[in-house]
Amino acid sequence: MNRRRFLQTAGVTGAAALAGCSGMFQTRTLPNEPPMVKNRPDAVYYPTHVEGMEMAGMAKQGRYRLALFYSFPHRFWLMGGGTAKQQEKVTVQESDDLHLMASVWDAKTKTVLPAGDVRIELSKGDWSATRTMWPMLSQNMGFHFGDNMSLDGDGTYAAEIRVAGLSVRRTGALAGQFGSGATLSTKFEFTQDKLDELSFKRLDDKKGKKGAVPAMEMEMPMSRVPPKKDLPGRFVGEKSSGDAKFLVAAVSDTPLANDTYLLVSPRTPYRRYPIPMMSLSAKLRRGGKSVFDGALQPTLDPDIGYHYGANVKGVESGDELTVLVDSPPQVSRHEGYETAFLSMPKMRFSVS
């Protein structure tokens, strides 16, 4: 398998060929990103390839913990309004040297913080670059922040990362935490040779088929939600919409609600990654009358994970529940997720 292509600066399009100081010409190696699969399913599918990644550094401030990684620059998709037509495909530019990724979590509960804004400034000598990183989903890493970036050649880089406070509701051991942001700092050594040594595996036999690659093994928390058996309260049901799985439970006797807490836990179909940045609402009817009709609030809880919930006046046998996706997830996607979680019909549950 031809894992690399050798590029010269002259006549190169669609890939980076210039590294280091501007005006200096050199030969550079880049992974050969395969063409996109035609007729991709409207679902999670195996991408054309998987890439290795390198740990760049770690940082801490208060209860904030952050890990910085990098891999080859690669394509990804931004969400402009929730439909495939409003997506923006980001392709690799000639100036891109790597794809930089950051994961942020709570030191106490080991909960990944799948929300907020992350802004990074890289500096090396008198060179610097600043970027607000996109919140993203990838099959091998789950939720993280990332973007393609250009560097100033080999050397030691200082990274200053500003993590904004969370606006999403926090409950349990996260209540009252992370309302204020933090600035975290680390340094890392980058060389083109080290980048080129990362693995790059084509998935020619699986690409385009429904499924997902395994999550990477990392010595740090990953963004996952609990399986069905570990959800609290009374399990109401499970449905799929837009290839996302939605698990619904009703929890009584909880600090989360005065009466009953209705929780909806959307997750990716294969890896139990939470799906943030969507708008959900619900309608609960009992005996033909409305019991609840309103929005479900995005909430981060160390035991339930990232979910959507509301306080309702009980959930009883015979109730009819409808969950609506008012706005599909606006989180950016790596290849394999960009065709899923777009058209998301409402879901109906009958409480037994």
mmCIF file of C-alpha atoms in Angstrom:
data_model
loop_
_atom_site.group_PDB
_atom_site.id
_atom_site.type_symbol
_atom_site.label_atom_id
_atom_site.label_comp_id
_atom_site.label_asym_id
_atom_site.label_seq_id
_atom_site.Cartn_x
_atom_site.Cartn_y
_atom_site.Cartn_z
ATOM 1 C CA MET A 1 0.000 0.000 0.000
ATOM 2 C CA ASN A 2 1.333 3.425 -0.974
ATOM 3 C CA ARG A 3 0.985 5.280 2.336
ATOM 4 C CA ARG A 4 2.788 8.452 1.261
ATOM 5 C CA ARG A 5 3.151 10.628 -1.763
ATOM 6 C CA PHE A 6 6.157 12.859 -2.251
ATOM 7 C CA LEU A 7 5.301 16.411 -3.181
ATOM 8 C CA GLN A 8 7.304 19.286 -4.573
ATOM 9 C CA THR A 9 6.183 22.881 -4.027
ATOM 10 C CA ALA A 10 5.871 23.509 -7.745
ATOM 11 C CA GLY A 11 2.523 22.516 -9.252
ATOM 12 C CA VAL A 12 0.920 21.139 -6.094
ATOM 13 C CA THR A 13 -2.806 21.649 -5.464
ATOM 14 C CA GLY A 14 -5.032 20.466 -2.631
ATOM 15 C CA ALA A 15 -2.176 19.477 -0.276
ATOM 16 C CA ALA A 16 0.456 21.199 1.761
ATOM 17 C CA ALA A 17 3.840 21.577 0.133
ATOM 18 C CA LEU A 18 5.308 24.553 1.932
ATOM 19 C CA ALA A 19 6.516 24.192 5.511
ATOM 20 C CA GLY A 20 8.675 26.428 7.672
ATOM 21 C CA CYS A 21 9.511 30.015 6.751
ATOM 22 C CA SER A 22 7.773 31.433 3.695
ATOM 23 C CA GLY A 23 9.827 31.403 0.554
ATOM 24 C CA MET A 24 11.841 28.305 1.500
ATOM 25 C CA PHE A 25 11.254 25.413 -0.897
ATOM 26 C CA GLN A 26 11.589 21.852 0.248
ATOM 27 C CA THR A 27 10.326 18.360 -0.346
ATOM 28 C CA ARG A 28 7.612 17.232 2.010
ATOM 29 C CA THR A 29 5.742 14.007 2.655
ATOM 30 C CA LEU A 30 2.008 13.828 3.232
ATOM 31 C CA PRO A 31 -0.487 10.996 3.553
ATOM 32 C CA ASN A 32 -2.427 10.170 0.445
ATOM 33 C CA GLU A 33 -5.995 10.957 1.485
ATOM 34 C CA PRO A 34 -8.191 8.611 -0.593
ATOM 35 C CA PRO A 35 -11.111 9.961 -2.639
ATOM 36 C CA MET A 36 -14.479 10.119 -0.910
ATOM 37 C CA VAL A 37 -16.811 7.148 -1.193
ATOM 38 C CA LYS A 38 -19.631 7.645 -3.681
ATOM 39 C CA ASN A 39 -23.233 6.971 -2.629
ATOM 40 C CA ARG A 40 -22.494 7.178 1.094
ATOM 41 C CA PRO A 41 -25.378 6.051 3.333
ATOM 42 C CA ASP A 42 -27.414 8.535 5.372
ATOM 43 C CA ALA A 43 -25.899 6.900 8.428
ATOM 44 C CA VAL A 44 -22.634 6.373 10.278
ATOM 45 C CA TYR A 45 -20.230 4.553 7.935
ATOM 46 C CA TYR A 46 -16.654 3.344 7.786
ATOM 47 C CA PRO A 47 -14.412 6.161 6.463
ATOM 48 C CA THR A 48 -11.858 5.683 3.711
ATOM 49 C CA HIS A 49 -8.971 5.533 6.176
ATOM 50 C CA VAL A 50 -7.854 5.914 9.769
ATOM 51 C CA GLU A 51 -4.872 7.903 11.011
ATOM 52 C CA GLY A 52 -2.663 7.676 14.037
ATOM 53 C CA MET A 53 -2.101 10.649 16.282
ATOM 54 C CA GLU A 54 0.637 11.990 18.519
ATOM 55 C CA MET A 55 0.259 13.356 22.041
ATOM 56 C CA ALA A 56 1.602 16.903 21.996
ATOM 57 C CA GLY A 57 1.162 17.880 25.631
ATOM 58 C CA MET A 58 -1.061 18.064 28.704
ATOM 59 C CA ALA A 59 -2.070 20.949 30.947
ATOM 60 C CA LYS A 60 -4.142 21.625 34.061
ATOM 61 C CA GLN A 61 -5.769 24.549 35.826
ATOM 62 C CA GLY A 62 -8.066 24.005 38.804
ATOM 63 C CA ARG A 63 -10.345 21.110 37.892
ATOM 64 C CA TYR A 64 -9.729 21.641 34.178
ATOM 65 C CA ARG A 65 -7.566 19.050 32.433
ATOM 66 C CA LEU A 66 -6.525 19.260 28.798
ATOM 67 C CA ALA A 67 -4.670 17.025 26.358
ATOM 68 C CA LEU A 68 -3.344 18.234 23.025
ATOM 69 C CA PHE A 69 -2.848 15.900 20.036
ATOM 70 C CA TYR A 70 -1.970 16.219 16.385
ATOM 71 C CA SER A 71 -2.362 14.158 13.248
ATOM 72 C CA PHE A 72 -2.238 14.695 9.490
ATOM 73 C CA PRO A 73 -4.327 17.549 8.123
ATOM 74 C CA HIS A 74 -7.559 16.118 6.785
ATOM 75 C CA ARG A 75 -11.040 16.966 5.557
ATOM 76 C CA PHE A 76 -13.966 17.546 7.878
ATOM 77 C CA TRP A 77 -17.433 19.075 7.760
ATOM 78 C CA LEU A 78 -18.904 22.144 9.464
ATOM 79 C CA MET A 79 -22.616 22.434 10.155
ATOM 80 C CA GLY A 80 -24.291 25.596 8.932
ATOM 81 C CA GLY A 81 -27.912 24.855 9.694
ATOM 82 C CA GLY A 82 -28.552 21.173 10.120
ATOM 83 C CA THR A 83 -29.000 19.858 6.571
ATOM 84 C CA ALA A 84 -26.584 18.323 4.096
ATOM 85 C CA LYS A 85 -27.033 21.333 1.784
ATOM 86 C CA GLN A 86 -25.953 23.676 4.567
ATOM 87 C CA GLN A 87 -22.823 21.712 5.428
ATOM 88 C CA GLU A 88 -19.423 23.132 4.543
ATOM 89 C CA LYS A 89 -16.685 20.695 3.639
ATOM 90 C CA VAL A 90 -13.267 21.828 4.843
ATOM 91 C CA THR A 91 -10.527 20.496 2.587
ATOM 92 C CA VAL A 92 -6.793 20.419 3.191
ATOM 93 C CA GLN A 93 -5.077 23.637 2.090
ATOM 94 C CA GLU A 94 -1.496 24.028 0.920
ATOM 95 C CA SER A 95 -0.603 25.869 4.121
ATOM 96 C CA ASP A 96 -1.934 23.144 6.451
ATOM 97 C CA ASP A 97 0.728 21.230 8.350
ATOM 98 C CA LEU A 98 -1.337 19.200 10.810
ATOM 99 C CA HIS A 99 -4.751 18.615 12.350
ATOM 100 C CA LEU A 100 -4.560 19.830 15.949
ATOM 101 C CA MET A 101 -6.963 18.377 18.526
ATOM 102 C CA ALA A 102 -7.770 19.159 22.153
ATOM 103 C CA SER A 103 -9.756 17.188 24.714
ATOM 104 C CA VAL A 104 -10.967 18.841 27.933
ATOM 105 C CA TRP A 105 -12.242 17.038 31.045
ATOM 106 C CA ASP A 106 -12.947 17.380 34.757
ATOM 107 C CA ALA A 107 -10.149 16.126 37.003
ATOM 108 C CA LYS A 108 -12.536 15.039 39.780
ATOM 109 C CA THR A 109 -15.224 13.100 37.894
ATOM 110 C CA LYS A 110 -13.227 12.326 34.717
ATOM 111 C CA THR A 111 -16.135 13.733 32.704
ATOM 112 C CA VAL A 112 -15.245 15.020 29.236
ATOM 113 C CA LEU A 113 -16.668 18.515 28.731
ATOM 114 C CA PRO A 114 -18.416 18.259 25.343
ATOM 115 C CA ALA A 115 -19.373 21.924 25.103
ATOM 116 C CA GLY A 116 -17.879 25.390 25.292
ATOM 117 C CA ASP A 117 -15.290 27.265 23.239
ATOM 118 C CA VAL A 118 -11.586 26.523 22.958
ATOM 119 C CA ARG A 119 -9.147 29.083 21.561
ATOM 120 C CA ILE A 120 -5.493 28.204 21.060
ATOM 121 C CA GLU A 121 -2.429 30.358 20.437
ATOM 122 C CA LEU A 122 0.731 28.685 19.207
ATOM 123 C CA SER A 123 4.049 30.533 19.314
ATOM 124 C CA LYS A 124 7.633 29.776 18.333
ATOM 125 C CA GLY A 125 10.144 32.595 18.585
ATOM 126 C CA ASP A 126 8.589 35.640 16.924
ATOM 127 C CA TRP A 127 6.039 33.495 15.043
ATOM 128 C CA SER A 128 2.514 32.980 16.383
ATOM 129 C CA ALA A 129 -0.901 31.821 15.200
ATOM 130 C CA THR A 130 -4.284 31.892 16.907
ATOM 131 C CA ARG A 131 -7.281 29.713 16.142
ATOM 132 C CA THR A 132 -10.712 29.051 17.634
ATOM 133 C CA MET A 133 -11.070 25.293 17.399
ATOM 134 C CA TRP A 134 -14.221 23.588 16.147
ATOM 135 C CA PRO A 135 -16.209 21.250 18.425
ATOM 136 C CA MET A 136 -16.050 17.910 16.598
ATOM 137 C CA LEU A 137 -17.034 14.256 16.535
ATOM 138 C CA SER A 138 -14.674 11.617 15.181
ATOM 139 C CA GLN A 139 -15.072 7.858 15.250
ATOM 140 C CA ASN A 140 -11.764 7.064 16.898
ATOM 141 C CA MET A 141 -11.674 9.964 19.383
ATOM 142 C CA GLY A 142 -15.288 10.902 20.087
ATOM 143 C CA PHE A 143 -15.929 14.522 21.043
ATOM 144 C CA HIS A 144 -12.991 16.922 20.874
ATOM 145 C CA PHE A 145 -11.990 20.353 19.574
ATOM 146 C CA GLY A 146 -9.902 20.566 16.428
ATOM 147 C CA ASP A 147 -8.834 22.264 13.216
ATOM 148 C CA ASN A 148 -6.204 22.098 10.504
ATOM 149 C CA MET A 149 -3.330 24.505 11.148
ATOM 150 C CA SER A 150 -0.074 25.716 9.640
ATOM 151 C CA LEU A 151 3.165 25.825 11.625
ATOM 152 C CA ASP A 152 6.589 27.410 11.358
ATOM 153 C CA GLY A 153 8.573 24.295 10.627
ATOM 154 C CA ASP A 154 10.262 21.957 13.087
ATOM 155 C CA GLY A 155 10.868 23.139 16.615
ATOM 156 C CA THR A 156 9.418 23.712 20.075
ATOM 157 C CA TYR A 157 5.988 25.322 20.226
ATOM 158 C CA ALA A 158 4.319 26.965 23.193
ATOM 159 C CA ALA A 159 0.568 26.444 23.312
ATOM 160 C CA GLU A 160 -1.745 28.680 25.328
ATOM 161 C CA ILE A 161 -5.304 27.374 25.334
ATOM 162 C CA ARG A 162 -8.228 29.450 26.557
ATOM 163 C CA VAL A 163 -11.207 27.282 27.546
ATOM 164 C CA ALA A 164 -14.427 29.254 27.980
ATOM 165 C CA GLY A 165 -16.824 28.543 30.817
ATOM 166 C CA LEU A 166 -19.728 26.198 30.120
ATOM 167 C CA SER A 167 -23.196 27.574 29.446
ATOM 168 C CA VAL A 168 -24.774 24.108 29.470
ATOM 169 C CA ARG A 169 -26.455 23.134 32.767
ATOM 170 C CA ARG A 170 -24.252 21.057 35.100
ATOM 171 C CA THR A 171 -25.641 18.733 37.753
ATOM 172 C CA GLY A 172 -24.371 16.327 40.407
ATOM 173 C CA ALA A 173 -20.689 16.757 41.228
ATOM 174 C CA LEU A 174 -20.423 19.173 38.290
ATOM 175 C CA ALA A 175 -22.973 21.618 39.718
ATOM 176 C CA GLY A 176 -21.432 25.029 40.285
ATOM 177 C CA GLN A 177 -18.268 24.053 38.422
ATOM 178 C CA PHE A 178 -16.831 25.276 35.096
ATOM 179 C CA GLY A 179 -18.947 28.405 34.897
ATOM 180 C CA SER A 180 -15.700 30.336 34.567
ATOM 181 C CA GLY A 181 -13.111 29.537 31.953
ATOM 182 C CA ALA A 182 -9.412 28.886 32.329
ATOM 183 C CA THR A 183 -6.158 29.368 30.455
ATOM 184 C CA LEU A 184 -3.951 26.294 30.188
ATOM 185 C CA SER A 185 -0.414 26.164 28.850
ATOM 186 C CA THR A 186 1.865 23.458 27.522
ATOM 187 C CA LYS A 187 4.804 23.008 25.152
ATOM 188 C CA PHE A 188 5.492 20.402 22.517
ATOM 189 C CA GLU A 189 8.190 19.455 20.069
ATOM 190 C CA PHE A 190 7.110 19.110 16.441
ATOM 191 C CA THR A 191 9.100 17.596 13.589
ATOM 192 C CA GLN A 192 7.925 16.672 10.131
ATOM 193 C CA ASP A 193 9.653 13.309 10.512
ATOM 194 C CA LYS A 194 7.614 12.472 13.614
ATOM 195 C CA LEU A 195 4.398 13.426 11.835
ATOM 196 C CA ASP A 196 5.300 11.272 8.840
ATOM 197 C CA GLU A 197 5.841 8.279 11.122
ATOM 198 C CA LEU A 198 2.192 8.250 12.233
ATOM 199 C CA SER A 199 0.116 5.356 10.962
ATOM 200 C CA PHE A 200 -2.168 5.795 7.963
ATOM 201 C CA LYS A 201 -4.373 2.825 7.142
ATOM 202 C CA ARG A 202 -6.756 2.611 4.201
ATOM 203 C CA LEU A 203 -10.044 0.796 4.754
ATOM 204 C CA ASP A 204 -10.656 -0.308 1.190
ATOM 205 C CA ASP A 205 -12.696 -3.376 2.213
ATOM 206 C CA LYS A 206 -14.987 -1.513 4.633
ATOM 207 C CA LYS A 207 -15.197 2.068 3.413
ATOM 208 C CA GLY A 208 -18.726 3.293 2.844
ATOM 209 C CA LYS A 209 -20.365 0.421 4.727
ATOM 210 C CA LYS A 210 -22.453 1.092 7.821
ATOM 211 C CA GLY A 211 -20.311 0.828 10.939
ATOM 212 C CA ALA A 212 -17.553 2.634 12.783
ATOM 213 C CA VAL A 213 -13.862 2.142 13.485
ATOM 214 C CA PRO A 214 -12.808 1.294 17.068
ATOM 215 C CA ALA A 215 -12.091 4.049 19.536
ATOM 216 C CA MET A 216 -8.431 4.751 20.155
ATOM 217 C CA GLU A 217 -6.891 3.489 23.372
ATOM 218 C CA MET A 218 -5.800 6.529 25.343
ATOM 219 C CA GLU A 219 -4.739 7.082 28.941
ATOM 220 C CA MET A 220 -7.340 9.782 29.425
ATOM 221 C CA PRO A 221 -11.144 9.963 29.682
ATOM 222 C CA MET A 222 -13.251 9.676 26.537
ATOM 223 C CA SER A 223 -16.667 11.160 25.882
ATOM 224 C CA ARG A 224 -19.132 8.324 26.447
ATOM 225 C CA VAL A 225 -22.642 8.026 27.843
ATOM 226 C CA PRO A 226 -23.751 5.081 29.998
ATOM 227 C CA PRO A 227 -25.321 1.948 28.500
ATOM 228 C CA LYS A 228 -29.026 1.286 28.973
ATOM 229 C CA LYS A 229 -28.499 -0.802 32.110
ATOM 230 C CA ASP A 230 -26.722 2.065 33.878
ATOM 231 C CA LEU A 231 -29.295 4.772 33.227
ATOM 232 C CA PRO A 232 -31.157 5.767 36.402
ATOM 233 C CA GLY A 233 -34.893 5.551 36.973
ATOM 234 C CA ARG A 234 -37.594 3.930 34.888
ATOM 235 C CA PHE A 235 -36.556 3.018 31.359
ATOM 236 C CA VAL A 236 -39.159 4.298 28.880
ATOM 237 C CA GLY A 237 -37.739 3.125 25.560
ATOM 238 C CA GLU A 238 -35.181 3.379 22.785
ATOM 239 C CA LYS A 239 -35.655 4.724 19.258
ATOM 240 C CA SER A 240 -33.438 5.765 16.340
ATOM 241 C CA SER A 241 -33.626 8.983 14.352
ATOM 242 C CA GLY A 242 -31.107 10.011 11.726
ATOM 243 C CA ASP A 243 -29.050 6.953 12.772
ATOM 244 C CA ALA A 244 -28.643 8.353 16.287
ATOM 245 C CA LYS A 245 -29.932 6.271 19.178
ATOM 246 C CA PHE A 246 -32.212 7.961 21.724
ATOM 247 C CA LEU A 247 -32.654 6.346 25.141
ATOM 248 C CA VAL A 248 -35.381 7.747 27.370
ATOM 249 C CA ALA A 249 -35.815 7.298 31.121
ATOM 250 C CA ALA A 250 -37.946 8.848 33.869
ATOM 251 C CA VAL A 251 -36.239 9.464 37.203
ATOM 252 C CA SER A 252 -38.146 10.090 40.455
ATOM 253 C CA ASP A 253 -36.775 11.193 43.820
ATOM 254 C CA THR A 254 -33.877 13.103 42.311
ATOM 255 C CA PRO A 255 -32.336 16.553 42.894
ATOM 256 C CA LEU A 256 -32.676 17.057 39.131
ATOM 257 C CA ALA A 257 -36.447 17.640 39.384
ATOM 258 C CA ASN A 258 -39.222 18.519 41.824
ATOM 259 C CA ASP A 259 -41.394 15.644 40.580
ATOM 260 C CA THR A 260 -40.054 13.447 37.784
ATOM 261 C CA TYR A 261 -37.021 14.073 35.602
ATOM 262 C CA LEU A 262 -37.497 13.089 31.971
ATOM 263 C CA LEU A 263 -34.083 12.422 30.458
ATOM 264 C CA VAL A 264 -33.264 11.795 26.815
ATOM 265 C CA SER A 265 -29.794 10.450 26.062
ATOM 266 C CA PRO A 266 -28.822 10.641 22.349
ATOM 267 C CA ARG A 267 -25.699 8.757 21.354
ATOM 268 C CA THR A 268 -23.842 7.544 18.284
ATOM 269 C CA PRO A 269 -24.956 4.050 17.216
ATOM 270 C CA TYR A 270 -21.675 2.166 17.764
ATOM 271 C CA ARG A 271 -19.470 3.875 20.345
ATOM 272 C CA ARG A 272 -21.923 5.529 22.763
ATOM 273 C CA TYR A 273 -20.471 8.974 22.125
ATOM 274 C CA PRO A 274 -22.828 11.738 23.282
ATOM 275 C CA ILE A 275 -24.296 13.953 20.563
ATOM 276 C CA PRO A 276 -24.206 17.576 21.758
ATOM 277 C CA MET A 277 -25.333 20.858 20.238
ATOM 278 C CA MET A 278 -28.840 19.873 19.148
ATOM 279 C CA SER A 279 -32.246 21.249 20.162
ATOM 280 C CA LEU A 280 -34.794 18.765 21.509
ATOM 281 C CA SER A 281 -38.337 19.112 22.775
ATOM 282 C CA ALA A 282 -40.915 16.663 24.064
ATOM 283 C CA LYS A 283 -44.677 16.255 24.339
ATOM 284 C CA LEU A 284 -46.138 14.044 27.048
ATOM 285 C CA ARG A 285 -49.854 13.202 26.918
ATOM 286 C CA ARG A 286 -51.968 11.328 29.432
ATOM 287 C CA GLY A 287 -55.579 10.362 28.776
ATOM 288 C CA GLY A 288 -55.693 12.656 25.763
ATOM 289 C CA LYS A 289 -54.491 15.666 27.762
ATOM 290 C CA SER A 290 -51.132 17.405 27.665
ATOM 291 C CA VAL A 291 -48.905 16.847 30.687
ATOM 292 C CA PHE A 292 -45.768 18.461 29.260
ATOM 293 C CA ASP A 293 -44.978 20.338 26.058
ATOM 294 C CA GLY A 294 -41.631 22.089 26.006
ATOM 295 C CA ALA A 295 -37.902 22.123 25.447
ATOM 296 C CA LEU A 296 -35.444 19.601 26.854
ATOM 297 C CA GLN A 297 -32.463 21.339 28.419
ATOM 298 C CA PRO A 298 -28.912 20.276 27.513
ATOM 299 C CA THR A 299 -27.342 18.987 30.711
ATOM 300 C CA LEU A 300 -23.998 17.550 31.751
ATOM 301 C CA ASP A 301 -24.034 15.090 34.644
ATOM 302 C CA PRO A 302 -21.086 12.897 35.743
ATOM 303 C CA ASP A 303 -23.296 9.788 36.005
ATOM 304 C CA ILE A 304 -25.704 10.311 33.097
ATOM 305 C CA GLY A 305 -23.272 12.117 30.809
ATOM 306 C CA TYR A 306 -24.330 14.750 28.292
ATOM 307 C CA HIS A 307 -28.101 14.507 27.826
ATOM 308 C CA TYR A 308 -31.284 16.533 27.487
ATOM 309 C CA GLY A 309 -33.916 16.726 30.228
ATOM 310 C CA ALA A 310 -36.912 18.441 31.802
ATOM 311 C CA ASN A 311 -39.031 18.360 34.949
ATOM 312 C CA VAL A 312 -42.455 16.763 34.263
ATOM 313 C CA LYS A 313 -45.502 15.871 36.358
ATOM 314 C CA GLY A 314 -44.822 12.169 36.532
ATOM 315 C CA VAL A 315 -44.552 9.496 33.856
ATOM 316 C CA GLU A 316 -47.243 6.811 34.055
ATOM 317 C CA SER A 317 -48.197 3.634 32.225
ATOM 318 C CA GLY A 318 -50.310 4.483 29.205
ATOM 319 C CA ASP A 319 -48.660 7.859 28.659
ATOM 320 C CA GLU A 320 -47.700 8.795 25.104
ATOM 321 C CA LEU A 321 -44.371 10.564 24.686
ATOM 322 C CA THR A 322 -43.108 12.275 21.535
ATOM 323 C CA VAL A 323 -39.502 13.471 21.273
ATOM 324 C CA LEU A 324 -38.762 16.001 18.536
ATOM 325 C CA VAL A 325 -35.406 17.099 17.121
ATOM 326 C CA ASP A 326 -36.006 20.812 16.560
ATOM 327 C CA SER A 327 -32.452 21.372 15.347
ATOM 328 C CA PRO A 328 -30.009 18.592 14.371
ATOM 329 C CA PRO A 329 -26.605 18.620 16.092
ATOM 330 C CA GLN A 330 -24.440 21.522 14.990
ATOM 331 C CA VAL A 331 -21.233 19.759 16.038
ATOM 332 C CA SER A 332 -18.652 19.431 13.241
ATOM 333 C CA ARG A 333 -17.918 15.948 11.928
ATOM 334 C CA HIS A 334 -14.977 13.912 10.759
ATOM 335 C CA GLU A 335 -15.460 11.560 7.820
ATOM 336 C CA GLY A 336 -17.950 8.798 8.613
ATOM 337 C CA TYR A 337 -20.316 11.052 10.580
ATOM 338 C CA GLU A 338 -21.054 13.792 8.061
ATOM 339 C CA THR A 339 -24.027 12.002 6.440
ATOM 340 C CA ALA A 340 -25.650 10.973 9.752
ATOM 341 C CA PHE A 341 -27.684 12.987 12.281
ATOM 342 C CA LEU A 342 -29.147 15.294 9.617
ATOM 343 C CA SER A 343 -32.735 14.349 8.777
ATOM 344 C CA MET A 344 -34.101 13.364 12.185
ATOM 345 C CA PRO A 345 -37.827 12.517 12.338
ATOM 346 C CA LYS A 346 -39.750 12.720 15.606
ATOM 347 C CA MET A 347 -39.952 9.630 17.825
ATOM 348 C CA ARG A 348 -43.008 8.272 19.645
ATOM 349 C CA PHE A 349 -42.854 6.204 22.837
ATOM 350 C CA SER A 350 -45.663 4.364 24.612
ATOM 351 C CA VAL A 351 -45.012 4.070 28.342
ATOM 352 C CA SER A 352 -45.720 0.551 29.620
#
